[in-house]
Structure formats: structure tokens, C-alpha cells
Backbone as numpy.savetxt, mean C-alpha at the origin, in Angstrom:
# Nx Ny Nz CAx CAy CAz Cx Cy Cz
-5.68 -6.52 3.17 -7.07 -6.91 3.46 -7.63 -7.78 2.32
-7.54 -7.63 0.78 -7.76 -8.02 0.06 -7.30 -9.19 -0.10
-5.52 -9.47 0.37 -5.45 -11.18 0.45 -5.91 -11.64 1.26
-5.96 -11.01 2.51 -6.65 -12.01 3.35 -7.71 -12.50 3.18
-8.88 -11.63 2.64 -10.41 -12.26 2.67 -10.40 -13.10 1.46
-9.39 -12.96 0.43 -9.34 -13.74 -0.99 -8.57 -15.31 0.07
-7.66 -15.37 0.92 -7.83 -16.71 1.78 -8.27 -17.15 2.17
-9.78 -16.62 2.70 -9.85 -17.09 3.86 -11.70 -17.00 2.78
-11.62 -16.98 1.68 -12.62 -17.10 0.31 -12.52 -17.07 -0.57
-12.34 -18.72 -0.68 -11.29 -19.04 -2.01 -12.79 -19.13 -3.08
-13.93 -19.32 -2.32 -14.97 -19.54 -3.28 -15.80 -18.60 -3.94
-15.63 -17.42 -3.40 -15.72 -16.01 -3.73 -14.87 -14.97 -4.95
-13.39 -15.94 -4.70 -12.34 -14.93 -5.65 -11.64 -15.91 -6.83
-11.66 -15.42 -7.72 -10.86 -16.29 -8.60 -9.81 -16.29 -8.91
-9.54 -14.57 -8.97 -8.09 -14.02 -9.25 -7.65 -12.86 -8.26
-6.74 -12.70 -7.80 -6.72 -11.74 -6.98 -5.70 -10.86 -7.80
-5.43 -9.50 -7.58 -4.99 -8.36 -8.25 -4.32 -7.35 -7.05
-2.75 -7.62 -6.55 -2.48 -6.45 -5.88 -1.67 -5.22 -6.34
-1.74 -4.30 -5.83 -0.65 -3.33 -6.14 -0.45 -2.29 -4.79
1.20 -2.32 -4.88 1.70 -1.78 -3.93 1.04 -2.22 -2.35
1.07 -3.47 -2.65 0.20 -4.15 -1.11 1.73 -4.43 -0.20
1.19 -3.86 1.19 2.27 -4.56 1.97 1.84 -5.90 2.69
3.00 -6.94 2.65 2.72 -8.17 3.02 3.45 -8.36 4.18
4.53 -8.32 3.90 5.53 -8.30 4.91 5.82 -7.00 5.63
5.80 -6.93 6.86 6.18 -5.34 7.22 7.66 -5.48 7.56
8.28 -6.43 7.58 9.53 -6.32 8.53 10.50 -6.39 6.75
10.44 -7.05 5.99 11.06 -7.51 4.89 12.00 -5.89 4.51
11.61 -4.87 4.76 12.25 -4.10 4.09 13.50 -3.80 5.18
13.98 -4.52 6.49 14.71 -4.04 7.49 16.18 -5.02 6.65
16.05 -5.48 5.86 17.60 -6.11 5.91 18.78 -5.18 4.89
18.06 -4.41 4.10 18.66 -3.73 3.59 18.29 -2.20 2.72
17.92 -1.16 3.54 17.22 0.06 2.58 18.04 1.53 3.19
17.61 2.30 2.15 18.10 3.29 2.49 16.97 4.30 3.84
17.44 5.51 4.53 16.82 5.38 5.58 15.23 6.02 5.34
14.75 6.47 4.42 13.12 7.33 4.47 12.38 5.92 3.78
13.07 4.93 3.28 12.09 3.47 2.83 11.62 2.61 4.13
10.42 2.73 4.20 9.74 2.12 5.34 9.80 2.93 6.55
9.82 4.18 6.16 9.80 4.95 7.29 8.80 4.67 8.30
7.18 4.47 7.31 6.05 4.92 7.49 5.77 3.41 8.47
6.42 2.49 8.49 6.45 1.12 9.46 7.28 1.51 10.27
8.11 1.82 10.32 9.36 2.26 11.59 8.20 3.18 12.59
7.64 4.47 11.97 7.39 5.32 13.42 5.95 4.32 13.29
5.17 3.88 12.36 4.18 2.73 13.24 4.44 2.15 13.92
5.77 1.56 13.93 5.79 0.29 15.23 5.59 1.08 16.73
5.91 2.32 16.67 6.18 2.89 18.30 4.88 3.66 18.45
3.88 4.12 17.59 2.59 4.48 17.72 1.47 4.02 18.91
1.43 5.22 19.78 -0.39 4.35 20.60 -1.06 4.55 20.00
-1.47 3.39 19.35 -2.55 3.50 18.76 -3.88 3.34 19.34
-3.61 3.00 20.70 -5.18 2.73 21.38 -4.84 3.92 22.12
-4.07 4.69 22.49 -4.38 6.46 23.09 -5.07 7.43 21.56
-4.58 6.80 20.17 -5.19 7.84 19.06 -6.55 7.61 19.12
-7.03 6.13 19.35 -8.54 5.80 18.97 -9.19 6.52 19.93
-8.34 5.95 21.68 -9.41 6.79 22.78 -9.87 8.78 22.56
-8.73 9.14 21.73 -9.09 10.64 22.13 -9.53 10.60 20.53
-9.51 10.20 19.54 -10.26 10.56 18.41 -11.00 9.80 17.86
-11.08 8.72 18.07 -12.39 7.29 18.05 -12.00 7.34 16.36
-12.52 7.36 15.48 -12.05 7.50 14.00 -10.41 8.72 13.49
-9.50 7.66 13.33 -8.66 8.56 13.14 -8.69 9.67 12.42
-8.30 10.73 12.59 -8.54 11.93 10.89 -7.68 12.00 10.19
-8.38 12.11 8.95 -7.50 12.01 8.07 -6.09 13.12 7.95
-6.28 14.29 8.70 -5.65 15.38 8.86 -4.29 14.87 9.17
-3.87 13.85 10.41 -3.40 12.98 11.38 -2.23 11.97 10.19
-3.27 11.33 9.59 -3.13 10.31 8.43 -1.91 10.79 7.51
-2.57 12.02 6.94 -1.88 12.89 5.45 -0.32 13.15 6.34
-0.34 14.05 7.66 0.33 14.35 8.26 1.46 13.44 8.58
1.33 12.47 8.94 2.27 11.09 8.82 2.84 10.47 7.63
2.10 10.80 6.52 2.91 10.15 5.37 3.86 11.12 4.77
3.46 12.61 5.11 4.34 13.71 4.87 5.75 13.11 5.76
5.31 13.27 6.86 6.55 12.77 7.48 7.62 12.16 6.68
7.19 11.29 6.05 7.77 9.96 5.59 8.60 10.44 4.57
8.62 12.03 4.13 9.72 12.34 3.17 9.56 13.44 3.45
9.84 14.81 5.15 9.42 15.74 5.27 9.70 16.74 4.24
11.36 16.83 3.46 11.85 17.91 3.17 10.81 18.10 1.54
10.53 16.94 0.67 10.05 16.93 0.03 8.91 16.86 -0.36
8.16 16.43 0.46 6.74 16.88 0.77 6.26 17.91 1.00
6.96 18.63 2.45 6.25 19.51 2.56 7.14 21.26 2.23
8.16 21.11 1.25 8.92 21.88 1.04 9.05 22.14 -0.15
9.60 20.62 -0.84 10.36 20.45 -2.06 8.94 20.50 -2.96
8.28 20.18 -3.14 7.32 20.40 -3.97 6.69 21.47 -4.61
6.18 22.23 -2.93 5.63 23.45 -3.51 7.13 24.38 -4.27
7.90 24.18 -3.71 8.87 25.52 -4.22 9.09 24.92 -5.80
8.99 23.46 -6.25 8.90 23.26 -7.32 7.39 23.95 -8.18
6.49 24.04 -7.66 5.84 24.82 -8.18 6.03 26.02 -9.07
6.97 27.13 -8.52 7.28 28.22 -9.65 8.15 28.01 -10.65
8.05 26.88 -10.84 8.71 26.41 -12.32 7.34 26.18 -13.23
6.44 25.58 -12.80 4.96 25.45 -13.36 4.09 26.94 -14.13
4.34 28.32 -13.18 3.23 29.14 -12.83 2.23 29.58 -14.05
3.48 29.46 -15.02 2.81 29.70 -16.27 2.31 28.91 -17.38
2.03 27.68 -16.71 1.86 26.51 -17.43 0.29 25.55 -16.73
-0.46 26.96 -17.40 -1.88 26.25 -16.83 -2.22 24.94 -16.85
-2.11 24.39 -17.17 -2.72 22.53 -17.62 -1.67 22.56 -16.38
-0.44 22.48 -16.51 0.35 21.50 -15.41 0.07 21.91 -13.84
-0.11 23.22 -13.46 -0.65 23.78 -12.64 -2.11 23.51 -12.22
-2.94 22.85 -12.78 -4.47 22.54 -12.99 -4.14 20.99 -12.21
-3.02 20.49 -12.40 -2.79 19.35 -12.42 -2.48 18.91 -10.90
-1.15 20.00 -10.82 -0.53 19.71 -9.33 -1.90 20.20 -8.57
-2.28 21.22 -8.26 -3.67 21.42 -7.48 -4.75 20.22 -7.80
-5.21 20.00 -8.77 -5.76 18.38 -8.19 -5.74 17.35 -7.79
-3.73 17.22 -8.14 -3.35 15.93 -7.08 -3.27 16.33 -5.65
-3.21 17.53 -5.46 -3.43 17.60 -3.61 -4.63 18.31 -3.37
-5.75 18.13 -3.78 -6.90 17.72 -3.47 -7.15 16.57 -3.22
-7.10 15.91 -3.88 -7.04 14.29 -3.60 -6.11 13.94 -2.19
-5.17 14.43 -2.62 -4.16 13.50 -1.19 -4.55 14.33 0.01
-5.20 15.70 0.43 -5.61 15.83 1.26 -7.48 15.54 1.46
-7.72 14.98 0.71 -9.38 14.74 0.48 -9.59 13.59 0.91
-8.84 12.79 1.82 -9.22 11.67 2.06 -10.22 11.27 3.31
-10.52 10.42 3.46 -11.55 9.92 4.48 -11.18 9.65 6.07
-11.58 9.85 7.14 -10.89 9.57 8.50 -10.69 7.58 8.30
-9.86 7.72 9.07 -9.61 6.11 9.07 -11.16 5.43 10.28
-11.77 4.30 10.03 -12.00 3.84 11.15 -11.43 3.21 12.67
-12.00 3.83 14.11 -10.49 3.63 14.71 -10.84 2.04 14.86
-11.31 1.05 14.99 -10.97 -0.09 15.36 -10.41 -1.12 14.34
-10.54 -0.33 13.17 -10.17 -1.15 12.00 -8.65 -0.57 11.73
-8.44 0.72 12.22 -6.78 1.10 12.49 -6.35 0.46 13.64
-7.04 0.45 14.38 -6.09 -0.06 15.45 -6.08 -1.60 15.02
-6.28 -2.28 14.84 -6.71 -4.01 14.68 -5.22 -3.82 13.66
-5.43 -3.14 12.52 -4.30 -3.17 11.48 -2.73 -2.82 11.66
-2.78 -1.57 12.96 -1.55 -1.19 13.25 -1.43 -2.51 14.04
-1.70 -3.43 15.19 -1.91 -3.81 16.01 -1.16 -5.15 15.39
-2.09 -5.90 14.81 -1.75 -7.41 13.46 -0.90 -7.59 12.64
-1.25 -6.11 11.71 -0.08 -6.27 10.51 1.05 -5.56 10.83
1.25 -4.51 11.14 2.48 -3.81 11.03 3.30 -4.31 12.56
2.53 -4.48 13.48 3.01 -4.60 14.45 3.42 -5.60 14.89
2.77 -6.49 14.96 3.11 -8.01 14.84 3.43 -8.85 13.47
3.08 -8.63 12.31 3.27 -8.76 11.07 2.76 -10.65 11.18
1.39 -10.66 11.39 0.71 -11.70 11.77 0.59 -12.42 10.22
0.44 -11.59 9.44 -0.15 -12.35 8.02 0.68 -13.45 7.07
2.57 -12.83 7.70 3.50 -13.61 7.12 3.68 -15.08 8.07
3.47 -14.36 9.28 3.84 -15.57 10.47 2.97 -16.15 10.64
1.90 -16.23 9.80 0.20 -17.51 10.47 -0.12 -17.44 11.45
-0.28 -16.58 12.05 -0.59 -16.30 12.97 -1.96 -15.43 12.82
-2.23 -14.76 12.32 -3.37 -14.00 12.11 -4.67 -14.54 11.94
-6.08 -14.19 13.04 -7.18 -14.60 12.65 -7.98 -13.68 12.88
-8.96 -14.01 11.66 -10.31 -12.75 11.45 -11.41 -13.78 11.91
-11.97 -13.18 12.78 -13.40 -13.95 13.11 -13.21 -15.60 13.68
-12.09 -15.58 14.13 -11.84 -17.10 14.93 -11.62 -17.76 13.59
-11.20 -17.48 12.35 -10.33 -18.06 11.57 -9.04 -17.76 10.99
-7.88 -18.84 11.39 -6.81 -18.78 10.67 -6.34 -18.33 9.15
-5.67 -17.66 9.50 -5.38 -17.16 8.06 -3.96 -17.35 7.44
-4.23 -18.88 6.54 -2.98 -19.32 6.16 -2.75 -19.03 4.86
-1.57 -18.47 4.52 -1.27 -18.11 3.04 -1.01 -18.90 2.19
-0.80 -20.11 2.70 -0.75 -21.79 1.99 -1.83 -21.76 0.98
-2.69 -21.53 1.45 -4.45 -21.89 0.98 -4.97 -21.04 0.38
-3.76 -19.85 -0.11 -4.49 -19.20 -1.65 -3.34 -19.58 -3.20
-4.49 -20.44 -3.23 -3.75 -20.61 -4.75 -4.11 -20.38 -5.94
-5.19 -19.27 -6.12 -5.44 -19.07 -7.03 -4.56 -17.80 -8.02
-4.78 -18.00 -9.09 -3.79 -17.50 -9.76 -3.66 -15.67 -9.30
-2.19 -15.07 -8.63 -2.52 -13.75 -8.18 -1.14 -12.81 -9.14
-1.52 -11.72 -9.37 -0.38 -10.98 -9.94 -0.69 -9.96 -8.76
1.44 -9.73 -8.77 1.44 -8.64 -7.45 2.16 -8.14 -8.16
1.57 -6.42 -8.66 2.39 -5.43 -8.86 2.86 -4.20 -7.71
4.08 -4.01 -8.15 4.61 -3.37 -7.06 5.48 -2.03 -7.66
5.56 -0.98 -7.10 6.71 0.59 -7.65 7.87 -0.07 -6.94
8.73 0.51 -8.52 10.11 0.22 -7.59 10.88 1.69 -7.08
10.26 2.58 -7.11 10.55 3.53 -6.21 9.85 4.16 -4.78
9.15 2.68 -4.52 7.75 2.88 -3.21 8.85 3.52 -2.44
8.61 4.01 -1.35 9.34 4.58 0.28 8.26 4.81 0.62
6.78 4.10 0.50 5.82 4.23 1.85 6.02 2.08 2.21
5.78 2.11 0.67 5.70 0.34 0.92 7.15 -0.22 -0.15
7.91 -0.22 0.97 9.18 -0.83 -0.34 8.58 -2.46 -0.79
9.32 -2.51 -2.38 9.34 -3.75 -3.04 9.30 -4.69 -2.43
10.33 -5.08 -1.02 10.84 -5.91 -0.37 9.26 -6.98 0.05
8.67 -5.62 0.88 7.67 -5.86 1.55 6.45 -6.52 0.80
6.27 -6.16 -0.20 5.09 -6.70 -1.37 5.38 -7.88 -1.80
6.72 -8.47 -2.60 7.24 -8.94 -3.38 7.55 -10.83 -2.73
7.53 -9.97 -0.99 7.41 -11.44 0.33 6.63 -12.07 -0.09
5.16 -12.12 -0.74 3.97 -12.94 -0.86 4.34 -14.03 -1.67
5.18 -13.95 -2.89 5.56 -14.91 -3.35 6.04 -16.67 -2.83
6.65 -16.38 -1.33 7.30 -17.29 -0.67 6.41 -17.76 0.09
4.95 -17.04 0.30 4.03 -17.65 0.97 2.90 -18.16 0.72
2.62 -17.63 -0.48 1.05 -18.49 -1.03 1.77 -20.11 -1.55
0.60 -20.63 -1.73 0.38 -21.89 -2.64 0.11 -21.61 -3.73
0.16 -20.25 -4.86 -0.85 -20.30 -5.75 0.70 -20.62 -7.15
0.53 -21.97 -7.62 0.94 -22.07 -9.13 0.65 -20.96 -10.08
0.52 -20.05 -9.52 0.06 -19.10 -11.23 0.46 -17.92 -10.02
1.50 -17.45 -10.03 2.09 -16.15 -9.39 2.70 -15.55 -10.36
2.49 -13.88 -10.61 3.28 -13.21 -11.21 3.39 -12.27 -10.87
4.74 -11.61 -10.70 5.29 -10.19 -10.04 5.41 -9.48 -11.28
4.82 -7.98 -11.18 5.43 -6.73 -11.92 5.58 -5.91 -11.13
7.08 -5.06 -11.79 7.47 -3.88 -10.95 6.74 -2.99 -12.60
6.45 -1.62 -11.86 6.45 -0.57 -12.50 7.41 0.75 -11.77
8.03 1.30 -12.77 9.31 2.20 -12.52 8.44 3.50 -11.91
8.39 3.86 -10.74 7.28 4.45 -10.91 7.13 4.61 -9.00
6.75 5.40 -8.07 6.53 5.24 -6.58 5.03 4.84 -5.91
4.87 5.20 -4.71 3.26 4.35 -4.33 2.27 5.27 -4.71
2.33 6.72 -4.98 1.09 7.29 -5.33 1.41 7.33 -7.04
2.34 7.35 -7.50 2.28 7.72 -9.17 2.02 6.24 -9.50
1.74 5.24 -9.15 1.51 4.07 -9.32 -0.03 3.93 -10.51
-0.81 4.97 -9.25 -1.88 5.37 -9.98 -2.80 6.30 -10.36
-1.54 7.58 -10.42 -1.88 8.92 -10.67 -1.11 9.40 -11.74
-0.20 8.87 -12.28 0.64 9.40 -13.23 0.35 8.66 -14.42
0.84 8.85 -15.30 0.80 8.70 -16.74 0.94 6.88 -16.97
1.64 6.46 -16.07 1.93 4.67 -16.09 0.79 4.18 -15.94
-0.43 4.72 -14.68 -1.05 4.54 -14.75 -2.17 3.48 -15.90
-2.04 4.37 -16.54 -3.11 4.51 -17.64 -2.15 3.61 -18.81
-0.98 4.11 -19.03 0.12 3.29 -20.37 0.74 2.33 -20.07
0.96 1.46 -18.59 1.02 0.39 -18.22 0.46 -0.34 -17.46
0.09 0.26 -16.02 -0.97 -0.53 -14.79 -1.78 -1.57 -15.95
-2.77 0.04 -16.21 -4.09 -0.88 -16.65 -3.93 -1.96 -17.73
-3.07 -1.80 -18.63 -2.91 -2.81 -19.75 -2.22 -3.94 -19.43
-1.81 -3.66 -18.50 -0.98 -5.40 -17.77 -2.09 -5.79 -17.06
-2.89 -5.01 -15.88 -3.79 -5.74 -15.87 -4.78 -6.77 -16.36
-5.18 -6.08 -17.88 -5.89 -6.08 -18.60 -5.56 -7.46 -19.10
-4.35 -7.15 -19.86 -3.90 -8.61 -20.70 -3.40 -9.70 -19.47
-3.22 -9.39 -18.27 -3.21 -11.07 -17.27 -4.40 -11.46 -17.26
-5.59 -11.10 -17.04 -7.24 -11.31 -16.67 -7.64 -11.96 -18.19
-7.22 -11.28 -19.30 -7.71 -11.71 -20.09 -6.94 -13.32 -20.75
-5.45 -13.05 -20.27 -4.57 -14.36 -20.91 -5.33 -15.46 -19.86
-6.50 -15.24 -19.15 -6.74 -16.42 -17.69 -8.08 -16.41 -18.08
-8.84 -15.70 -19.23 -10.03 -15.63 -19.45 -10.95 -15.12 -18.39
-10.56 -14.68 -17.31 -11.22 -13.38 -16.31 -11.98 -12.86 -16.86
């Protein structure tokens, strides 16, 4: 969403900043192992206009439930039983219970803005093929050239590398720079990298561009 409206308002954005963005949905089919891109595989076969009719705003219940999917044994197994290795280790235990607050604390999706997205991007994967328009305008990836850094985990399996890393071959922008951080799509920006790499690469591209 963020490249697109940074295309389609070039006079609005100066620099654009992604992480763990999917660009490409299909990019991760030429070569992965099988739980990477899971979470696009059972999207493609989704009704998504039977989820909107019977729940009009998706829930988030629905949402959480699907990305579990996306690594069942370890999600919804492997974790907690990793837990009694913790029990006696208050701080770290303080810790795991607030990261799943968060990952179940999230917001219902809106349904027309899910469906439009399952529908465009994942489904048709409109944004790589030019094909995609918001509001009766084309949305060509030619026509962002302003300077963008795309960071990406190289251990994603919701959004593999593949898929992020596509944008490169499609903007116009002379000032492109890719970072991987060693690291998956939620520890991207919940874990310790967070804070001892994300932000300081951020930091020093914006500032080497005077941002």
C-alpha cells in the first residue's frame, strides 16, 4: 500500500522505507521450501467475497488463525511446549506473554479493503504486472524514482525475500537499496535486531539523503 500511494504521489513522498513488504506474490514459486509462502498459496484459493458477505470486517480471530496455519506444528505446539524451559525465568516469561498479546491483539481487517487486496495483489499480483488501478489511476512502478530502501528477513515464511526483493526490477528509482536482516517477519520488529539494526540502518540511510 505504501508503494503504491508513494507512485501514484511522487509529490507527497520523498523517500520511501519498506520492510518485509510483499511485491511480488508469485516470485517465491520458482524455488522454496514448502511452509515459505504458504500464507499466498491457501490465499490464492480463499472466498474472499463469501468471508466479507458473512463477516463484513474480517476478524482478527480468522486472521491470527491463518498465519498460525502457515507453520501449524510450531505455532501452535512448538512454542508453548518451549515455554517450560522459560518457567523460572521471570523477565523471559514476562516477555513471551507480551509477544502474544500483541499477535493476538490485533484489529479486524476491513472487509472491502481485504477483499480489494486478496483480489489485486495476491491474486492477480496486479502491482508487478501494471495492471493495477486505485481510483481510475494506473499504477506504474516505472514512475517511482525516488530514492527507496527495501529491507527484507531472510528467514520470512509469511513474505519470502523473493517476493520483496522483486521491486528492484521494477521501479525507476536510481537510489535503490536492499537490506536483508538475519532475522523472520515478526522478529523483524520485535526482537532485539529490531532496535540494534532495523532502526540504525534506517536511521543512517535518511540521514546519508539528509531526510
Amino acid at each position: 500500500m505504501s508503494t503504491t500511494y508513494a507512485t501514484l504521489n511522487p509529490d507527497k513522498i520523498s523517500h520511501l522505507v519498506l520492510t518485509v513488504s510483499p511485491i511480488d506474490f508469485d516470485a517465491y514459486k520458482a524455488n522454496h521450501k514448502p511452509h515459505e509462502g504458504l500464507m499466498f498459496t491457501m490465499g490464492a484459493d480463499a472466498d474472499v467475497e463469501k468471508m466479507v458477505a458473512v463477516h463484513g470486517n474480517v476478524p482478527a480471530t480468522v486472521l491470527n488463525e491463518s498465519f498460525m496455519m502457515a507453520s501449524p506444528f510450531i505455532l501452535n505446539y512448538g512454542k508453548y511446549a518451549d515455554v517450560i524451559d522459560i518457567l523460572d525465568d521471570r523477565l523471559a516469561l514476562q516477555n513471551f506473554l507480551r509477544m502474544e498479546k500483541w499477535l493476538f491483539g490485533g484489529p479486524d481487517a476491513v472487509g472491502q479493503m481485504f477483499k480489494e487486496f486478496i483480489r489485486d495483489f495476491l491474486k492477480g499480483n496486479k502491482l508487478v504486472k501494471g495492471t493495477l488501478e486505485v481510483g481510475g489511476r494506473k499504477v506504474d512502478l516505472k514512475e517511482l524514482t525516488i530514492p527507496i530502501l527495501n529491507i527484507f528477513a531472510e528467514k520470512d515464511h509469511i513474505v519470502p525475500p523473493p517476493c520483496t526483493v522483486a521491486l528492484g526490477k521494477h521501479v525507476g528509482s536510481k537510489d535503490y537499496t536492499e537490506f536483508a536482516i538475519a532475522t523472520g517477519h515478526i522478529g523483524i520488529y520485535t526482537g532485539g535486531l529490531a532496535q540494534k539494526v532495523l532502526a540504525p540502518k534506517v536511521a543512517s540511510w535518511m540521514r546519508e539523503r539528509g531526510a
